[in-house]
XYZ file of C-alpha atoms in Angstrom:
599
model
C 91.950 -40.706 108.872
C 89.982 -38.358 106.538
C 90.628 -34.643 106.158
C 88.402 -33.518 109.044
C 89.761 -36.141 111.467
C 93.390 -35.243 110.514
C 92.604 -31.495 110.935
C 91.091 -32.277 114.298
C 94.004 -34.227 115.412
C 96.341 -31.332 114.372
C 94.285 -28.926 116.530
C 94.091 -31.223 119.532
C 97.931 -31.766 119.396
C 98.500 -27.872 119.171
C 96.150 -27.397 122.249
C 98.009 -29.995 124.250
C 101.245 -28.402 123.551
C 102.658 -31.188 121.206
C 103.533 -28.919 118.446
C 105.561 -31.576 116.471
C 102.506 -33.857 116.172
C 100.483 -30.826 115.329
C 102.949 -30.058 112.358
C 102.769 -33.682 111.208
C 98.976 -33.827 111.194
C 98.575 -30.253 109.550
C 100.936 -31.254 106.773
C 99.029 -34.643 106.163
C 95.811 -32.669 106.074
C 97.367 -30.300 103.537
C 98.458 -33.211 101.360
C 94.793 -34.131 101.321
C 93.648 -30.602 100.480
C 96.036 -27.774 99.904
C 93.127 -25.281 99.195
C 92.118 -24.826 102.878
C 93.517 -21.656 104.446
C 92.785 -22.808 107.902
C 95.080 -25.835 107.586
C 98.090 -23.458 106.834
C 96.904 -21.301 109.754
C 97.093 -24.452 112.147
C 100.460 -25.385 110.668
C 101.898 -21.900 111.004
C 100.702 -21.826 114.679
C 102.407 -25.227 115.331
C 105.656 -24.113 113.716
C 105.575 -20.878 115.720
C 105.105 -22.787 118.915
C 108.051 -24.921 118.183
C 110.291 -22.027 117.130
C 110.435 -22.895 113.418
C 109.962 -19.315 112.571
C 111.092 -19.179 108.804
C 108.606 -22.064 108.007
C 105.775 -20.465 110.152
C 106.228 -17.352 108.146
C 105.855 -19.245 104.981
C 102.654 -21.027 106.216
C 101.113 -17.811 107.313
C 101.778 -16.296 103.955
C 100.161 -19.114 102.169
C 97.223 -18.944 104.438
C 96.681 -15.303 103.703
C 97.181 -15.803 100.099
C 94.268 -18.242 100.096
C 92.249 -16.076 102.368
C 93.481 -12.386 102.529
C 90.642 -11.433 104.925
C 91.518 -14.020 107.404
C 91.840 -11.536 110.273
C 92.652 -13.935 113.182
C 95.445 -15.570 111.075
C 96.747 -12.163 110.168
C 96.693 -10.976 113.627
C 98.739 -14.200 114.734
C 101.083 -13.541 111.814
C 101.573 -9.953 113.145
C 102.223 -11.398 116.645
C 105.114 -13.565 115.133
C 106.534 -10.559 113.417
C 106.416 -8.493 116.612
C 108.130 -11.379 118.339
C 110.930 -11.336 115.738
C 111.290 -7.570 116.148
C 110.074 -6.854 112.712
C 107.899 -3.983 113.886
C 107.154 -2.293 110.591
C 105.717 -5.265 109.013
C 103.897 -6.371 112.313
C 102.311 -2.867 112.173
C 101.179 -3.364 108.591
C 99.469 -6.775 109.326
C 97.927 -5.579 112.683
C 96.309 -2.690 110.908
C 95.113 -4.866 107.977
C 93.602 -7.272 110.534
C 91.769 -4.439 112.177
C 90.482 -3.139 108.899
C 88.905 -6.519 108.236
C 87.666 -7.000 111.720
C 87.443 -3.559 113.484
C 86.219 -5.300 116.727
C 89.184 -7.572 117.120
C 90.125 -6.618 120.673
C 93.349 -8.730 120.774
C 94.669 -7.284 117.646
C 93.850 -3.678 118.843
C 95.640 -4.237 122.162
C 98.718 -5.736 120.468
C 98.947 -2.937 117.931
C 98.672 -0.435 120.698
C 101.521 -2.056 122.687
C 103.592 -2.116 119.470
C 103.008 1.534 118.698
C 103.013 2.864 122.233
C 105.600 0.747 124.195
C 108.008 -0.098 121.211
C 107.748 2.625 118.695
C 106.974 5.683 120.961
C 103.874 6.580 118.882
C 102.112 7.209 121.999
C 99.048 9.228 120.717
C 98.396 6.827 117.832
C 98.490 3.870 120.148
C 95.903 5.589 122.632
C 93.670 6.291 119.657
C 93.857 2.652 118.675
C 92.435 1.674 121.985
C 89.860 4.477 122.436
C 86.917 2.436 121.143
C 87.555 -0.229 123.802
C 86.563 0.458 127.407
C 87.346 -2.974 128.947
C 89.744 -2.990 131.853
C 92.674 -4.803 129.966
C 92.610 -1.989 127.327
C 92.396 0.748 130.057
C 95.428 -0.800 131.739
C 97.395 -0.878 128.457
C 96.463 2.753 128.046
C 97.811 3.511 131.457
C 101.113 1.831 130.575
C 101.347 3.842 127.284
C 100.670 7.114 129.289
C 103.384 6.101 131.823
C 105.813 5.307 128.987
C 104.995 8.743 127.480
C 105.937 10.285 130.710
C 102.276 11.034 131.897
C 102.412 8.980 135.123
C 99.628 11.067 136.614
C 97.228 10.233 133.775
C 98.039 6.613 134.066
C 97.618 6.775 137.892
C 94.092 8.323 137.200
C 93.129 5.337 135.102
C 94.472 2.846 137.598
C 92.738 4.685 140.528
C 89.490 4.600 138.495
C 89.719 0.783 137.928
C 90.636 0.289 141.685
C 87.339 2.093 142.633
C 85.613 -0.845 140.921
C 87.960 -3.507 142.199
C 89.736 -2.160 145.374
C 91.380 -5.350 146.182
C 92.646 -6.371 142.744
C 96.292 -7.275 143.338
C 97.401 -6.438 139.767
C 95.889 -2.901 140.217
C 97.268 -2.359 143.692
C 100.809 -3.176 142.471
C 100.451 -1.002 139.340
C 99.447 1.968 141.532
C 102.457 1.278 143.801
C 104.775 1.207 140.801
C 103.337 4.565 139.338
C 103.575 6.260 142.668
C 107.293 5.128 142.721
C 107.786 6.710 139.297
C 106.248 9.923 140.497
C 108.743 10.018 143.392
C 106.208 9.116 146.031
C 107.902 5.936 147.236
C 106.939 6.604 150.894
C 103.328 7.073 149.815
C 103.463 3.899 147.809
C 104.533 1.973 150.966
C 101.816 3.579 152.955
C 99.046 2.605 150.423
C 100.376 -1.045 150.145
C 100.730 -1.481 153.997
C 97.123 -2.488 154.630
C 97.464 -5.368 152.299
C 100.790 -6.552 153.814
C 99.213 -9.718 155.379
C 97.153 -10.550 152.259
C 100.114 -10.144 149.962
C 102.806 -11.634 152.313
C 103.496 -14.427 149.852
C 103.041 -12.524 146.624
C 106.450 -12.147 145.004
C 105.620 -9.190 142.864
C 104.492 -7.321 146.037
C 107.591 -8.252 147.846
C 109.800 -7.348 145.013
C 108.009 -3.919 144.683
C 108.307 -3.230 148.318
C 112.022 -4.034 148.130
C 112.447 -1.429 145.460
C 110.368 1.115 147.322
C 112.634 0.524 150.479
C 115.659 0.885 148.381
C 114.435 4.288 147.183
C 113.811 5.222 150.874
C 117.357 4.139 151.760
C 116.485 1.291 153.977
C 119.055 -1.440 152.863
C 118.435 -3.772 155.553
C 114.745 -3.937 154.789
C 115.456 -4.056 151.064
C 117.710 -7.084 151.405
C 115.078 -8.789 153.706
C 112.302 -8.303 151.150
C 114.484 -9.379 148.157
C 115.521 -12.566 150.020
C 111.776 -13.126 150.875
C 110.904 -12.767 147.233
C 113.674 -15.299 146.126
C 112.388 -17.759 148.876
C 109.001 -17.729 147.166
C 110.236 -17.257 143.485
C 113.758 -18.470 143.314
C 114.012 -17.725 139.600
C 112.995 -14.107 139.947
C 116.037 -12.798 137.971
C 115.001 -9.050 138.476
C 115.269 -9.595 142.292
C 118.636 -11.307 141.865
C 119.896 -8.258 139.775
C 118.685 -5.697 142.322
C 119.928 -7.738 145.389
C 123.361 -8.067 143.860
C 123.481 -4.492 142.871
C 122.849 -3.704 146.421
C 125.659 -6.008 147.595
C 128.009 -4.380 144.848
C 127.195 -0.901 145.961
C 127.788 -1.682 149.736
C 130.986 -3.398 148.821
C 129.752 -6.735 150.337
C 131.917 -8.764 148.018
C 131.351 -11.947 150.009
C 127.639 -11.647 149.263
C 128.045 -10.495 145.604
C 126.316 -13.231 143.331
C 125.803 -15.637 146.308
C 122.078 -15.623 145.544
C 122.667 -17.650 142.352
C 124.344 -20.421 144.462
C 120.961 -20.832 146.186
C 119.552 -21.680 142.844
C 122.262 -24.245 142.270
C 121.787 -25.788 145.681
C 117.940 -26.057 144.813
C 118.657 -27.476 141.359
C 117.035 -24.579 139.726
C 119.947 -22.936 138.230
C 118.972 -22.886 134.449
C 120.215 -21.155 131.227
C 118.327 -17.856 132.012
C 119.898 -17.783 135.573
C 123.424 -18.432 134.179
C 122.945 -15.579 131.669
C 121.691 -13.205 134.390
C 124.779 -14.054 136.479
C 127.168 -13.551 133.429
C 125.651 -10.033 133.040
C 126.579 -9.048 136.538
C 130.046 -10.606 136.155
C 130.579 -8.597 132.869
C 129.451 -5.382 134.477
C 131.705 -6.033 137.456
C 134.577 -6.696 135.058
C 135.109 -10.086 136.521
C 136.001 -11.697 133.188
C 137.775 -14.838 134.457
C 134.670 -15.895 136.511
C 132.647 -15.044 133.443
C 134.821 -17.295 131.210
C 134.460 -20.155 133.635
C 130.645 -19.792 133.783
C 130.344 -19.711 130.006
C 132.435 -22.958 129.665
C 130.329 -24.577 132.254
C 127.141 -23.586 130.400
C 128.601 -25.030 127.113
C 129.489 -28.318 128.766
C 126.183 -28.708 130.506
C 123.819 -27.335 127.845
C 125.740 -27.437 124.611
C 126.709 -24.736 122.279
C 123.484 -22.566 122.803
C 123.695 -19.295 120.755
C 123.471 -17.386 124.122
C 126.768 -18.808 125.116
C 128.296 -18.233 121.828
C 127.264 -14.643 122.041
C 128.545 -14.340 125.551
C 131.972 -15.995 124.682
C 132.283 -13.795 121.668
C 131.697 -10.650 123.765
C 134.243 -11.822 126.196
C 136.733 -12.536 123.540
C 136.062 -8.963 122.161
C 136.822 -7.372 125.516
C 140.103 -9.371 125.720
C 141.024 -8.190 122.198
C 140.786 -11.761 120.697
C 139.119 -10.423 117.596
C 139.440 -13.553 115.370
C 137.684 -15.733 118.085
C 135.210 -12.817 118.733
C 134.182 -12.682 115.118
C 133.848 -16.315 114.745
C 131.644 -16.769 117.813
C 129.634 -13.610 117.330
C 128.984 -14.501 113.673
C 127.654 -17.887 114.719
C 125.447 -16.324 117.324
C 124.120 -13.510 114.973
C 123.215 -16.163 112.261
C 121.163 -17.970 114.916
C 119.586 -14.801 116.209
C 118.954 -12.508 113.190
C 116.071 -10.780 115.107
C 118.192 -9.737 118.058
C 119.578 -6.332 117.551
C 122.224 -6.780 120.417
C 123.914 -9.695 118.764
C 124.037 -8.041 115.369
C 125.413 -4.820 117.035
C 128.191 -6.739 118.779
C 129.277 -8.518 115.651
C 129.368 -5.161 113.834
C 131.631 -3.545 116.645
C 134.104 -6.459 116.247
C 134.181 -6.000 112.433
C 134.815 -2.277 112.990
C 137.638 -3.074 115.343
C 139.077 -5.432 112.647
C 138.776 -2.584 110.010
C 136.081 -4.333 107.960
C 133.903 -1.124 107.815
C 131.751 -1.985 104.751
C 131.004 -5.307 106.187
C 129.984 -3.791 109.496
C 127.598 -1.428 107.717
C 126.155 -4.233 105.753
C 125.508 -5.914 109.187
C 123.929 -2.793 110.549
C 121.768 -1.702 107.649
C 119.052 -4.277 107.939
C 118.530 -3.239 111.641
C 117.232 0.251 110.593
C 113.983 -1.529 109.520
C 113.667 -3.225 112.958
C 114.871 -0.564 115.316
C 115.226 2.710 113.369
C 115.503 4.808 116.623
C 118.181 2.650 118.326
C 120.928 5.222 119.372
C 123.734 2.571 119.491
C 122.866 1.515 115.969
C 123.394 5.073 114.728
C 126.497 5.512 116.801
C 128.087 2.523 115.092
C 126.817 3.573 111.595
C 128.279 7.077 112.203
C 131.519 5.639 113.179
C 131.773 3.576 110.071
C 130.905 6.640 107.975
C 133.724 8.481 109.701
C 136.324 5.724 109.331
C 135.322 5.366 105.514
C 135.602 9.239 105.240
C 132.103 9.370 104.043
C 130.511 12.871 104.050
C 127.407 11.290 105.648
C 129.156 11.349 108.990
C 129.208 15.182 109.018
C 125.579 15.079 108.109
C 124.837 12.726 111.122
C 126.932 14.735 113.622
C 126.245 18.278 112.403
C 128.266 19.826 115.207
C 127.288 23.416 114.403
C 123.689 22.839 115.189
C 123.399 19.698 117.252
C 126.022 20.201 119.985
C 124.949 23.230 122.194
C 126.980 24.384 125.283
C 125.679 27.330 127.024
C 124.867 28.482 130.574
C 121.792 27.228 132.288
C 119.183 29.853 133.128
C 119.073 30.808 136.726
C 115.813 30.338 138.441
C 114.344 33.837 139.423
C 114.117 32.942 143.177
C 117.959 32.705 143.452
C 120.045 35.963 143.704
C 122.985 34.624 141.933
C 124.430 31.627 139.974
C 126.709 30.816 142.900
C 123.628 30.768 145.297
C 121.688 28.372 143.014
C 124.503 25.906 142.240
C 125.691 25.925 145.902
C 122.214 24.973 146.961
C 121.802 22.367 144.222
C 125.114 20.756 145.123
C 124.029 20.219 148.635
C 120.778 18.631 147.538
C 122.515 16.366 145.130
C 125.175 15.330 147.633
C 122.469 13.776 149.799
C 121.667 11.299 146.987
C 125.061 9.733 146.808
C 124.816 6.967 149.480
C 126.582 4.054 147.698
C 130.326 3.275 148.406
C 130.986 2.136 144.800
C 129.975 3.069 141.283
C 126.930 1.453 139.731
C 127.433 -1.794 138.016
C 126.027 -1.044 134.644
C 126.872 2.651 134.102
C 129.898 4.600 132.517
C 130.925 5.950 135.867
C 134.500 4.922 136.847
C 135.796 6.214 140.250
C 132.561 7.759 141.343
C 129.005 7.304 142.321
C 125.677 7.810 140.528
C 122.243 8.676 142.193
C 119.650 6.095 141.819
C 116.242 6.256 140.252
C 114.960 9.459 138.451
C 116.429 12.534 139.859
C 113.197 14.625 138.823
C 111.130 12.306 140.988
C 112.712 13.921 144.152
C 110.518 16.505 145.801
C 113.365 18.591 146.949
C 112.514 22.204 145.845
C 115.988 22.957 144.731
C 115.919 19.990 142.409
C 112.517 20.976 141.060
C 113.932 24.429 140.387
C 116.658 22.743 138.429
C 114.184 20.713 136.496
C 112.243 23.958 135.434
C 115.435 25.617 134.407
C 116.562 22.674 132.410
C 113.066 22.494 130.715
C 113.498 26.126 129.593
C 116.943 25.300 128.358
C 115.907 22.232 126.392
C 112.897 24.037 124.782
C 115.035 26.779 123.707
C 117.576 24.409 122.099
C 114.866 22.456 120.281
C 113.103 25.704 119.055
C 116.408 26.881 117.512
C 117.108 23.741 115.471
C 116.727 23.537 111.596
C 113.566 21.563 110.515
C 112.688 19.484 107.579
C 115.223 16.696 107.265
C 112.890 13.667 107.403
C 115.766 11.219 106.799
C 118.044 12.367 109.706
C 117.666 10.162 112.863
C 117.516 13.189 115.085
C 115.829 15.936 113.020
C 112.988 13.708 111.817
C 111.713 13.148 115.298
C 111.372 16.854 116.063
C 107.787 17.681 117.327
C 108.513 20.812 119.332
C 107.438 18.947 122.442
C 109.583 16.559 124.769
C 109.711 14.795 128.096
C 112.551 13.815 130.298
C 113.035 10.091 130.076
C 115.802 9.945 132.661
C 117.710 12.226 135.017
C 120.410 11.526 137.477
C 123.401 12.884 139.374
C 127.085 11.895 139.093
C 129.840 12.544 141.612
C 133.458 11.843 140.499
C 136.465 12.276 142.651
C 140.173 11.687 142.379
C 140.947 9.775 139.221
C 137.251 9.331 138.444
C 135.865 9.715 134.860
C 133.184 8.648 132.454
C 134.256 6.004 129.939
C 133.252 6.784 126.453
C 129.599 5.862 125.858
C 126.233 6.764 124.177
C 122.879 7.023 125.817
C 120.710 4.011 124.462
C 117.714 5.325 126.368
C 117.581 8.823 124.993
C 117.150 10.909 121.872
C 118.650 14.081 123.243
C 121.124 14.002 126.274
C 123.571 16.048 128.150
C 124.941 17.055 131.574
C 124.880 20.278 133.502
C 128.024 21.040 135.496
C 127.121 21.714 139.190
C 130.624 21.587 140.753
C 133.889 21.648 138.794
C 137.402 21.073 140.179
C 139.805 24.048 140.008
C 142.161 21.812 138.025
C 139.627 21.965 135.077
C 140.872 25.195 133.203
C 140.340 26.412 129.584
C 144.138 27.043 129.254
C 145.139 23.442 130.409
C 147.129 21.663 127.647
C 146.441 18.414 129.032
C 142.615 19.040 129.127
C 142.175 17.342 132.569
C 138.531 16.754 133.350
C 137.438 17.919 129.884
C 134.415 16.428 128.023
C 135.231 14.867 124.710
C 132.832 14.066 121.740
C 133.549 11.461 119.156
C 136.060 8.980 120.995
C 134.559 5.522 121.296
C 134.617 2.656 123.738
C 136.075 0.363 121.150
C 139.789 1.127 121.867
C 140.575 2.005 118.228
C 143.900 3.668 119.254
C 145.190 5.695 116.451
C 141.710 5.494 114.618
C 140.037 7.310 117.472
C 138.899 10.914 116.648
C 138.107 13.739 118.956
C 135.501 15.697 117.197
C 135.192 18.247 120.015
C 136.667 18.852 123.554
C 135.089 21.226 126.017
C 136.260 22.528 129.366
C 133.496 22.090 131.913
C 132.469 25.149 133.961
C 130.028 25.397 136.701
C 126.632 26.338 135.406
C 127.177 25.253 131.952
C 124.736 22.916 130.175
C 125.784 20.678 127.267
C 123.261 19.116 124.943
C 123.723 16.709 122.000
C 122.014 13.718 120.286
C 122.155 10.611 122.363
C 124.020 8.625 119.611
C 127.095 10.708 119.879
C 130.055 9.251 121.532
C 131.247 11.080 124.671
C 133.205 10.702 127.809
C 135.530 12.562 130.097
C 139.284 12.850 130.643
C 140.630 11.993 134.192
C 141.276 15.006 136.258
C 143.017 14.013 139.482
C 143.308 15.828 142.717
C 140.995 15.697 145.859
C 138.073 17.858 144.619
C 134.693 16.480 143.428
C 133.080 16.919 140.109
C 129.348 16.927 140.222
C 127.130 16.794 137.187
C 123.331 16.480 136.623
C 122.801 14.683 133.245
C 119.469 13.855 131.630
C 117.860 12.079 128.743
C 115.137 13.619 126.620
C 112.551 11.970 124.331
C 110.239 13.662 121.807
C 106.491 13.446 122.365
């Protein structure tokens, strides 16, 4: 075959999904002529399809070296970098591609998704899409607005698109999800009701309706809809997760994880399903069953890096640190772009006392996920254990940890009146019999969904009071440190990215944790047991800052311990380790924590 025939064969193989043949033909074509950038582009796309990422990167680089203004190839290169979580370099190449081809819609959309949904640079993302008025770009803008916390603006876009296509299923479901986020679950159910017959076999509709009924405390209908979802789409792992969360909370242990057996019976139990089930087993602390499932996976599928990581995480939980390090190191080497795997290896290195090696493992992640709160938690821990002064720079307890009374709304005649009313409202949200699977609560329950989506006037009064409190905190912080992971994100504006309520009783407590979905976090104390006293030498029920979940024993350090008092609000950066001590007795401890993000 001549050059053109060989290149055509490569393209045809790539289009048919035969990436290996595409690679072979592309390499033969390059042997015939190594000066054609498009041949390297075809080779890069074939290697990308086959998961040969390092070689694909080299091929993209050679293509762009030969033709720097090849905007399509550069956009595809940026897509690969995005896939590998190399967000800074993906951004560079997306922007260069747009500079060379300003009307490149796919590049503009992907850049907006990167900036808005991954890097929280919402306004810049929206500006990127502003020249484009097509429905897909408008929908991405709606997603970015929703991520920014402006669900109402997102809803207006979706409603506008629905006026042109009133029966568009994607738009109908998008509107339902946005109404749910705004706290209008009942209204969302009503707006979707007319389409029930039309969408009766649509798994995304059934799943959304299940979530909406879960919000409205209709567990039987929730279960029915989730099972219907799985009848149509057995591998809908989100539905499996929610269904088993429901069974867990209702203490239906005989049904917990039974949905995965249905996949086995139908010969549809694959690696992804096994990893989903493993997640639930880890969260439920059923480690023996998790170990059996991992071994089954390795026996049937081989030593996939997912299983190596899971077995390493299991060994870490069981304090078998040598096995944990070996397995997690193997997994991390095969998944260099997966921050979770790198973080888990670093946590084991810290447990072993290898602090510098842990830091070396963590530092490259700062380019990929510079705002990852868990990353900064581990970096700060390494600095403390190495007695590095940067730990005090990171924690800055004098300015960053703030504990003071919540301002009382003017329509209440006293603090007691307000917190008594708020306690009654919050108690109605605690309906489950068991603590959530994936939270820090031990011996208590947590409200579901976004607390501030509740339309209870007392809860909305609390939101307004907390808004004033957070704004006062932010206004009082020192400015100007562009290298600090908290201070550099100060904008003067913020949104609540999460809010919930926790009710602890008896021996209940919060395990030590950080808030991975936040930037600023903290609870307000709504009801405090009488056993919590400032003069208690045992500090029962106190909140602690600095102690970790790594069980470092004598290496643990309490940076600060505070006695909770009704009406007090505590704020701190989300990367700071914190937890509570057990308090005992029969009284309840009710808090209303939140996560805050800058905008």
